[in-house]
PDB file of C-alpha atoms in Angstrom:
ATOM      1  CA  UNK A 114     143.604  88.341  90.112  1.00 76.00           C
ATOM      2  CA  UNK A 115     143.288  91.945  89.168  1.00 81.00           C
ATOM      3  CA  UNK A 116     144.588  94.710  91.436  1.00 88.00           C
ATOM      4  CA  UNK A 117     145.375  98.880  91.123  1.00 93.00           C
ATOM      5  CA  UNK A 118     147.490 100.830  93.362  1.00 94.00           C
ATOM      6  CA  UNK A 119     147.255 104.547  93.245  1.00 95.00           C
ATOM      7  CA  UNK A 120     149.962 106.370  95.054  1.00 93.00           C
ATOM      8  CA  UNK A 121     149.796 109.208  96.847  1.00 91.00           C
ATOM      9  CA  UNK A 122     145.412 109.910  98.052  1.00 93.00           C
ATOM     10  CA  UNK A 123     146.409 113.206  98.017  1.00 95.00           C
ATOM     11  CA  UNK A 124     148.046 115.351  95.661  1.00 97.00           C
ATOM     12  CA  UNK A 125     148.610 118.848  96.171  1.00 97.00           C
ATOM     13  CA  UNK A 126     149.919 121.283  93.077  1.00 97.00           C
ATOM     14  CA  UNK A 127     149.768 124.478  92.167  1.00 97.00           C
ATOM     15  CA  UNK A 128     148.082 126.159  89.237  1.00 97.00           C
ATOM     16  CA  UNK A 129     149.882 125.888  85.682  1.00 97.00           C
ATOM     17  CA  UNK A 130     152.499 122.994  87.726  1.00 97.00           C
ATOM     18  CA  UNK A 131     152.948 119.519  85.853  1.00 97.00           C
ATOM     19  CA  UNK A 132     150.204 117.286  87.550  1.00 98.00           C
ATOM     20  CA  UNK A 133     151.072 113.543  88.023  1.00 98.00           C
ATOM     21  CA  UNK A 134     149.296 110.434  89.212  1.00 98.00           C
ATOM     22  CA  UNK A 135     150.659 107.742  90.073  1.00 98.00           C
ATOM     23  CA  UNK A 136     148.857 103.847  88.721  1.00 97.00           C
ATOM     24  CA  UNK A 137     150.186 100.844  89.236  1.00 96.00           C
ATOM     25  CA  UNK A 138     148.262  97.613  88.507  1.00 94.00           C
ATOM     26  CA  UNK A 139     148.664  93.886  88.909  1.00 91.00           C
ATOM     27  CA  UNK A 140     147.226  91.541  86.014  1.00 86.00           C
ATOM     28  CA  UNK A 141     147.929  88.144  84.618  1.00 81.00           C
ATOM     29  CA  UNK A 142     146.591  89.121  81.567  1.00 84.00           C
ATOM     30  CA  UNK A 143     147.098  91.546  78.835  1.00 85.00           C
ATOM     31  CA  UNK A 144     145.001  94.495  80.632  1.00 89.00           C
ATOM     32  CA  UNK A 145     142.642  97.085  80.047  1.00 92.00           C
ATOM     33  CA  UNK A 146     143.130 100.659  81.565  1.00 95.00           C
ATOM     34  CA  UNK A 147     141.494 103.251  82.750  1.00 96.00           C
ATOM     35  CA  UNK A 148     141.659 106.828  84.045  1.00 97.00           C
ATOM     36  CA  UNK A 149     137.844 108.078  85.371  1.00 97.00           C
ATOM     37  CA  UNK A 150     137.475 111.658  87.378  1.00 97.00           C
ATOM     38  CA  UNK A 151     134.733 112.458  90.108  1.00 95.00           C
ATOM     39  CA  UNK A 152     133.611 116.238  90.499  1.00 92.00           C
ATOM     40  CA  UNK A 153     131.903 116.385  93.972  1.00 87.00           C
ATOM     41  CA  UNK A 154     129.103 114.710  94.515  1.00 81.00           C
ATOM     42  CA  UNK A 155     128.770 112.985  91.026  1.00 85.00           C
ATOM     43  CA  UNK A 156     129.163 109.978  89.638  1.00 88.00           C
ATOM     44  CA  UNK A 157     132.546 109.041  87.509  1.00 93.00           C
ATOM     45  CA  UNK A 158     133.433 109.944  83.979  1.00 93.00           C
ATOM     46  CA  UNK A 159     135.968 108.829  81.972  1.00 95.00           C
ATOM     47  CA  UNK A 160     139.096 110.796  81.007  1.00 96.00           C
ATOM     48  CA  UNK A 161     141.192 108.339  79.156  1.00 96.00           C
ATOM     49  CA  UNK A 162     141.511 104.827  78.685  1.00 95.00           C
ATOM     50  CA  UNK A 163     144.351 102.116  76.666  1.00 94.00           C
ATOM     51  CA  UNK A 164     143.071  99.037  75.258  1.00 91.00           C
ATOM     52  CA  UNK A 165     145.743  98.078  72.359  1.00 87.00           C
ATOM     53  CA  UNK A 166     148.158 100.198  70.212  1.00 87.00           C
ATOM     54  CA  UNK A 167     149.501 103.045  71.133  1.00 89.00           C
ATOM     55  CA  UNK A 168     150.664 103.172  74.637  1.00 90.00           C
ATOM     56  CA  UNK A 169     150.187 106.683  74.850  1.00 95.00           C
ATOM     57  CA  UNK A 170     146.571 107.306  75.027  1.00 96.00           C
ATOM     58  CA  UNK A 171     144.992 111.279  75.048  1.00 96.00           C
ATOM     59  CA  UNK A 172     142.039 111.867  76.430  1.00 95.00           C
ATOM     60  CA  UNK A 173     139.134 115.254  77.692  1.00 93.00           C
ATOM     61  CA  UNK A 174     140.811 118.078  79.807  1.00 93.00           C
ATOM     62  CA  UNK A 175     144.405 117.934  78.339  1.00 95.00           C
ATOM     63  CA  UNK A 176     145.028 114.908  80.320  1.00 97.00           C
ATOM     64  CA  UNK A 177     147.235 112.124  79.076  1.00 97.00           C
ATOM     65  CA  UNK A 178     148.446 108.618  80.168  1.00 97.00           C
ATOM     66  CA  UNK A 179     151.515 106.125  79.285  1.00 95.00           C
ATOM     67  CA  UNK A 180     151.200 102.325  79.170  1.00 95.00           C
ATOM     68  CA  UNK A 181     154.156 100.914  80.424  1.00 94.00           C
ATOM     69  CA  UNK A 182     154.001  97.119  80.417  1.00 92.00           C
ATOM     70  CA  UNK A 183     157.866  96.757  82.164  1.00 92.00           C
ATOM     71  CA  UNK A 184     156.839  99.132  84.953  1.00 93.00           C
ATOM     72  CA  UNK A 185     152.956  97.824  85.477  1.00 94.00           C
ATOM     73  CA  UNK A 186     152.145 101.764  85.425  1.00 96.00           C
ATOM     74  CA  UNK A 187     149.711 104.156  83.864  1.00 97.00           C
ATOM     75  CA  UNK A 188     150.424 107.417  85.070  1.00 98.00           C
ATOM     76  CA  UNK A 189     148.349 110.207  84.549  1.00 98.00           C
ATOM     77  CA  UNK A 190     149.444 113.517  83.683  1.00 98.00           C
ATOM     78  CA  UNK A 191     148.954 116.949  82.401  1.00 98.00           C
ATOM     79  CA  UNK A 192     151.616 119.638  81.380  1.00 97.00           C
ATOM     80  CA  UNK A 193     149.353 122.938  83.062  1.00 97.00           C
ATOM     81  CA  UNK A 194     147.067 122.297  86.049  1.00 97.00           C
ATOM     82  CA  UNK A 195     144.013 124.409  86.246  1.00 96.00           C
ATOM     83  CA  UNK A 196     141.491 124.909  88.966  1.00 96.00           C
ATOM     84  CA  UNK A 197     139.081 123.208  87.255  1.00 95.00           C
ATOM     85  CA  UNK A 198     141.066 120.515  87.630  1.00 96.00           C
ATOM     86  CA  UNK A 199     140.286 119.699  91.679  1.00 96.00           C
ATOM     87  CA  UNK A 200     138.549 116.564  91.927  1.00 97.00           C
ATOM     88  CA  UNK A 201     138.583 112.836  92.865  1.00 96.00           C
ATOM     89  CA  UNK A 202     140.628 111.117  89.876  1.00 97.00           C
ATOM     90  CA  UNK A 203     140.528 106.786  89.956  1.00 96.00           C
ATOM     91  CA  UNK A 204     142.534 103.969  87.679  1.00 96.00           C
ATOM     92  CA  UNK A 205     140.861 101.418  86.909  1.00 94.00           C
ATOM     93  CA  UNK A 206     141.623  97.787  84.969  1.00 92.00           C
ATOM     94  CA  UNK A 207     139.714  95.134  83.468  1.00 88.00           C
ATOM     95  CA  UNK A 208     140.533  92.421  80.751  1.00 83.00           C
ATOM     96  CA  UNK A 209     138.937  90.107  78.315  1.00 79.00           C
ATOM     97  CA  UNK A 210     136.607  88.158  79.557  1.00 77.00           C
ATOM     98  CA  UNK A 211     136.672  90.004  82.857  1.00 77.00           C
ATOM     99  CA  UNK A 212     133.088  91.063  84.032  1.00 78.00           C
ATOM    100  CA  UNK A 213     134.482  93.228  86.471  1.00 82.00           C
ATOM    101  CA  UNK A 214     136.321  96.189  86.277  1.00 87.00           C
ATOM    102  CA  UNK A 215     138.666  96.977  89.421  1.00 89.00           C
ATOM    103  CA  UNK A 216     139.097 100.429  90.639  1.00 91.00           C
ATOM    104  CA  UNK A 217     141.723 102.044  92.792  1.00 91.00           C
ATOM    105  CA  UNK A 218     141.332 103.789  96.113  1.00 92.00           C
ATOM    106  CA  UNK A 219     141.229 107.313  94.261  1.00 94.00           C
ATOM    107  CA  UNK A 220     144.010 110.713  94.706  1.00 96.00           C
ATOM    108  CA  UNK A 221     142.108 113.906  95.565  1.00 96.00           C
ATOM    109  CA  UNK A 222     144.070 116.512  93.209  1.00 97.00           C
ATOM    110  CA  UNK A 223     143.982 119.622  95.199  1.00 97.00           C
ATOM    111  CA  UNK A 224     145.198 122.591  92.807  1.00 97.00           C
ATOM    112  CA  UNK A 225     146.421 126.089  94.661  1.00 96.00           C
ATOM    113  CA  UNK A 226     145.917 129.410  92.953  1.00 93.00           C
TER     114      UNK A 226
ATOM    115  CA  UNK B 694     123.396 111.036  75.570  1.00 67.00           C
ATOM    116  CA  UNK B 695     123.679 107.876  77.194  1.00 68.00           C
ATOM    117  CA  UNK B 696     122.697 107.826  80.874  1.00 91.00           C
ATOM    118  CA  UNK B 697     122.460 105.966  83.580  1.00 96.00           C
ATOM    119  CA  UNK B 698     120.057 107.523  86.321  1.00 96.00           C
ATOM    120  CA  UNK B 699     119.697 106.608  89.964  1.00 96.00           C
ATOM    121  CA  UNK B 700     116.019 107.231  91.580  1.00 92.00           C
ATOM    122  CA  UNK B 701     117.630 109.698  94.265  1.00 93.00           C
ATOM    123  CA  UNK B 702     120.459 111.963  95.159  1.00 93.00           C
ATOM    124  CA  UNK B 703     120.248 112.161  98.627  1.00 96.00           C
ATOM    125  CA  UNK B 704     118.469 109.358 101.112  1.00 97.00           C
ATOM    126  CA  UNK B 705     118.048 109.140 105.327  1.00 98.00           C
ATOM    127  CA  UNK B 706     116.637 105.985 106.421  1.00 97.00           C
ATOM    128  CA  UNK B 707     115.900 104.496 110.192  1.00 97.00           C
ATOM    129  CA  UNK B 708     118.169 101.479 111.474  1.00 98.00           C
ATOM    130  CA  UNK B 709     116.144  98.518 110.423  1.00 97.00           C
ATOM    131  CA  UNK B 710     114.492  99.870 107.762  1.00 97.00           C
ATOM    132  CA  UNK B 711     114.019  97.721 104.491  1.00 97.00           C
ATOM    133  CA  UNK B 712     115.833 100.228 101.486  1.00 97.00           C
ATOM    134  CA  UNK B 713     115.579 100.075  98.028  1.00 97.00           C
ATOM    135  CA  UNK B 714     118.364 102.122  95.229  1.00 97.00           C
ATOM    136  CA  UNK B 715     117.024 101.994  91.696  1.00 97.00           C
ATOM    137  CA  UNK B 716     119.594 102.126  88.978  1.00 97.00           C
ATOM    138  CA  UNK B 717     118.204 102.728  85.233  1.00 97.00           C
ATOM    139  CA  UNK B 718     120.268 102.795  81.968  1.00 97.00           C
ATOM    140  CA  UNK B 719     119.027 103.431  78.710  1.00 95.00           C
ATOM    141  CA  UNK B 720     121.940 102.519  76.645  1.00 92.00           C
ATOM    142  CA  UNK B 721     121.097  98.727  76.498  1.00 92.00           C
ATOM    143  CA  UNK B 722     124.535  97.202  78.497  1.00 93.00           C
ATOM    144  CA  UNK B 723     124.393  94.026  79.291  1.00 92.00           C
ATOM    145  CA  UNK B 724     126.485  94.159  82.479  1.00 93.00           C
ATOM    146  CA  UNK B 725     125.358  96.628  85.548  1.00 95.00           C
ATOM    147  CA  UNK B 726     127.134  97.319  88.845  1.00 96.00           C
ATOM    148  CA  UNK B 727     126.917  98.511  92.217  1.00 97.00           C
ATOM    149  CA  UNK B 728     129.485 100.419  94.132  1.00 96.00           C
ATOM    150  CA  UNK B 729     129.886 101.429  97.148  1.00 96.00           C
ATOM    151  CA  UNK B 730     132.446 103.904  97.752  1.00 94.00           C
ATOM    152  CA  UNK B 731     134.073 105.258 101.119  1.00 92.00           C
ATOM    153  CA  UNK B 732     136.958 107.686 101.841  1.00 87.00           C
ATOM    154  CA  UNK B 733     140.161 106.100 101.212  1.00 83.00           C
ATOM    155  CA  UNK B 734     138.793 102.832 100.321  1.00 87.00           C
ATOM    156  CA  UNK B 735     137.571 103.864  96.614  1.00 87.00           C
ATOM    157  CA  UNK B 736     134.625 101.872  94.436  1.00 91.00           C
ATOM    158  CA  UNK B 737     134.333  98.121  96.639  1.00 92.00           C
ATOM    159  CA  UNK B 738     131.738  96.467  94.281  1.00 93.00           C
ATOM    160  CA  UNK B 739     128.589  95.032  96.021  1.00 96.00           C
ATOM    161  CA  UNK B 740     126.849  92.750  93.343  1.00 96.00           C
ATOM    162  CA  UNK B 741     127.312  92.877  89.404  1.00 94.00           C
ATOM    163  CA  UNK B 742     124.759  91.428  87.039  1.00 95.00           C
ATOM    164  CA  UNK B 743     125.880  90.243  83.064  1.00 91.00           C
ATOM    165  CA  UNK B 744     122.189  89.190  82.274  1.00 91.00           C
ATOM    166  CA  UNK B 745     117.935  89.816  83.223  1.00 92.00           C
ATOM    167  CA  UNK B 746     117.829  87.606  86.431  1.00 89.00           C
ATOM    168  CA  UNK B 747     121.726  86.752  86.375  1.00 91.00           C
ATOM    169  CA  UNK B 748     123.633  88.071  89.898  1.00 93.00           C
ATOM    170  CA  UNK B 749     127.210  87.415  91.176  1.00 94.00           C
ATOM    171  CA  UNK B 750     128.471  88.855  94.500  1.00 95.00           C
ATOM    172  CA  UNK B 751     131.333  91.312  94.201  1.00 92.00           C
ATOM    173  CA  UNK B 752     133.453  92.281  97.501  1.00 90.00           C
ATOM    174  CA  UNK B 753     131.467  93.047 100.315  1.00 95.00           C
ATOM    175  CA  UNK B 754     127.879  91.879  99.250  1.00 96.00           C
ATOM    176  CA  UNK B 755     127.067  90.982 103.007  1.00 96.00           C
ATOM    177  CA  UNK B 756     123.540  93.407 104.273  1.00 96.00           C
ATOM    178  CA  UNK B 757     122.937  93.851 100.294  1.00 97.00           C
ATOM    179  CA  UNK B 758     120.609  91.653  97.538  1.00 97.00           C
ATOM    180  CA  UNK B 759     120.157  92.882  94.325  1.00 97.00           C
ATOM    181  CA  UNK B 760     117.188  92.455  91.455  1.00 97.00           C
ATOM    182  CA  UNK B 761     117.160  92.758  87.949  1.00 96.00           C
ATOM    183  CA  UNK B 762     113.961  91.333  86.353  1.00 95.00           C
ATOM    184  CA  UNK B 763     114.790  93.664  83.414  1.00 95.00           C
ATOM    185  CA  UNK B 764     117.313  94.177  81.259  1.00 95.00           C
ATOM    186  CA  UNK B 765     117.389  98.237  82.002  1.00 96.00           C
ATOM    187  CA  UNK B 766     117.015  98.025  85.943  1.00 97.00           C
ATOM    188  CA  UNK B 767     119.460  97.023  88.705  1.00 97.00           C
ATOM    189  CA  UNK B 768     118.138  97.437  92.001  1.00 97.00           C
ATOM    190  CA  UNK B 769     120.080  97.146  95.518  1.00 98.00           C
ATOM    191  CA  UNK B 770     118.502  96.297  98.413  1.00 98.00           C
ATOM    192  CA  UNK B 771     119.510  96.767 102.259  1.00 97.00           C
ATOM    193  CA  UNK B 772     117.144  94.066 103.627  1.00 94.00           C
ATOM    194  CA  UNK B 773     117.860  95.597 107.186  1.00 97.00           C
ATOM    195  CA  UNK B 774     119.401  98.764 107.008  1.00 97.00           C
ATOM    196  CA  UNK B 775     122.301  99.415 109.792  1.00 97.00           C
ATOM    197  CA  UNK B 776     124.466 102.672 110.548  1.00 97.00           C
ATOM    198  CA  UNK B 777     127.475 101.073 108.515  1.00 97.00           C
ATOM    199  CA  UNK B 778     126.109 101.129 105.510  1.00 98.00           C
ATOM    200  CA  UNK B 779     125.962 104.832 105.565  1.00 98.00           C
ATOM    201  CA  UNK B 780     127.460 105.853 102.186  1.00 97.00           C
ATOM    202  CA  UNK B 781     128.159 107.273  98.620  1.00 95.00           C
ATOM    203  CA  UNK B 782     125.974 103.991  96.446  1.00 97.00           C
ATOM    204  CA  UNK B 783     127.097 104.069  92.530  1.00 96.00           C
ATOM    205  CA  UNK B 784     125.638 102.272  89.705  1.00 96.00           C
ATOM    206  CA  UNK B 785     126.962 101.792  86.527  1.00 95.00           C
ATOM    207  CA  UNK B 786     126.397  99.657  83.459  1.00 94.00           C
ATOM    208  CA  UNK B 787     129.356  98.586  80.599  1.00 91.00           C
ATOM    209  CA  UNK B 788     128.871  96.674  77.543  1.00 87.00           C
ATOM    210  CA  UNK B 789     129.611  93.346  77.537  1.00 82.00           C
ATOM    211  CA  UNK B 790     133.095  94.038  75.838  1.00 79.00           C
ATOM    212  CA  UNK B 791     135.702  94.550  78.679  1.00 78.00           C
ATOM    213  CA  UNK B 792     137.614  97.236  76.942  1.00 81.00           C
ATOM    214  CA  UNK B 793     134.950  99.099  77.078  1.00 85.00           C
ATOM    215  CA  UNK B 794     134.639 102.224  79.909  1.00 88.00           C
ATOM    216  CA  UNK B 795     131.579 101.898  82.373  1.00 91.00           C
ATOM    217  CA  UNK B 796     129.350 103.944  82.885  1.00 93.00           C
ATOM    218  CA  UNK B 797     128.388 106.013  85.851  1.00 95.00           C
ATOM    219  CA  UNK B 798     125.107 107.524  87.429  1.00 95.00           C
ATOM    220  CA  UNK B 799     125.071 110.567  89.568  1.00 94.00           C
ATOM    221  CA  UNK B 800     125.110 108.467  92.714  1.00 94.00           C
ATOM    222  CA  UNK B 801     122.734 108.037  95.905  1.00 96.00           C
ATOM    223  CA  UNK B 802     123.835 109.119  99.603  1.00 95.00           C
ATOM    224  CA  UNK B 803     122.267 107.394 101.904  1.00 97.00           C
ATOM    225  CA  UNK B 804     122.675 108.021 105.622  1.00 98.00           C
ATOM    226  CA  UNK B 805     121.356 105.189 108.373  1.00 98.00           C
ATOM    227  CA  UNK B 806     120.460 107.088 111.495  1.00 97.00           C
TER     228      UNK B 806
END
């Protein structure tokens, strides 16, 4: 079975700081990840996502993410926060095969001018 | 564009009422999904469908059925409509290839009362 921890439901940080999210995931099989965000009240769009290759994967915004197979992580991050950048951010996994794709609880990034 | 679109933004219903959340996506996916999603408990998937007529219980399908006579058009239905399923309702639809991101509608807020 398929599982993603997200650490932290709340991050605070202020503008132009180093943002970082923290993934974790559980998987049996070679995985498939994913970074979505949320603005309020609207549905989910994806940021990022690492299906083979290069385990560093860019994606919209600035954002970027590391596949790290040892550590079962897939941090987010970006070098400058902005205040555009306050929303609902999820991790997500799925495989081959999989029907289902398994989301995380979510981290509200809250960015202070 | 590719879209996904959810008949409304914004629903109150009576306890006991029969409800009805229309999901249409215009990018012919195979597989289509409802979420439901709560404050610290993220996207719990309700039902999925990978086919016209084909339905498999996700999470916490219990108060929910779903329909999808066609291939564009996943519907939920709350056969009997009860304060705790006051929520945020998101449907998405994803290729059949897993490494492949889903994709999201605006999402429905429905409020029991």
């Amino acid at each position: 079975a398929q599982s993603v921890t997200q650490l932290g439901s709340h991050v605070s940080v202020s503008e132009g700081a180093l943002v970082l999210l923290r993934c974790n995931y559980s998987s049996s099989v070679p995985p498939y990840l994913f970074w979505y965000v949320q603005y309020p009240n609207q549905g989910l769009q994806l940021l990022l996502k690492y299906t083979t290759g290069a385990t560093l994967v860019k994606g919209i915004n600035g954002f970027e993410a590391e596949f790290k197979k040892s550590e079962t992580s897939f941090h987010l991050t970006k070098p400058s926060a902005h205040m555009s950048d306050a929303a609902e951010y999820f991790c997500a996994v799925s495989h081959t095969g999989g029907f289902k794709t398994i989301f995380g609880a979510g981290t509200r990034l809250f960015v202070k001018a | 564009d590719v879209k996904v679109t959810q008949s409304s933004r914004y629903l109150v219903k009576r306890t006991g009422e029969k409800v009805f959340l229309e999901c249409v996506q215009d990018m012919d996916h195979e597989n289509m999904f409802w979420y439901r999603q709560d404050p610290g408990l993220g996207l719990r998937l309700i039902y999925f469908s990978y086919d016209v007529k084909m339905k498999e219980k996700g999470d916490i399908p219990e108060g929910y059925s779903v329909s999808r006579e066609k291939k564009e058009r996943f519907s939920l239905i709350l056969e009997s409509a009860s304060t705790n399923q006051t929520s945020m309702y998101l449907c998405a639809s994803r290729p059949e290839r897993a490494n492949t991101e889903a994709f999201f509608g605006q999402g429905t807020r429905l409020t029991v009362v």
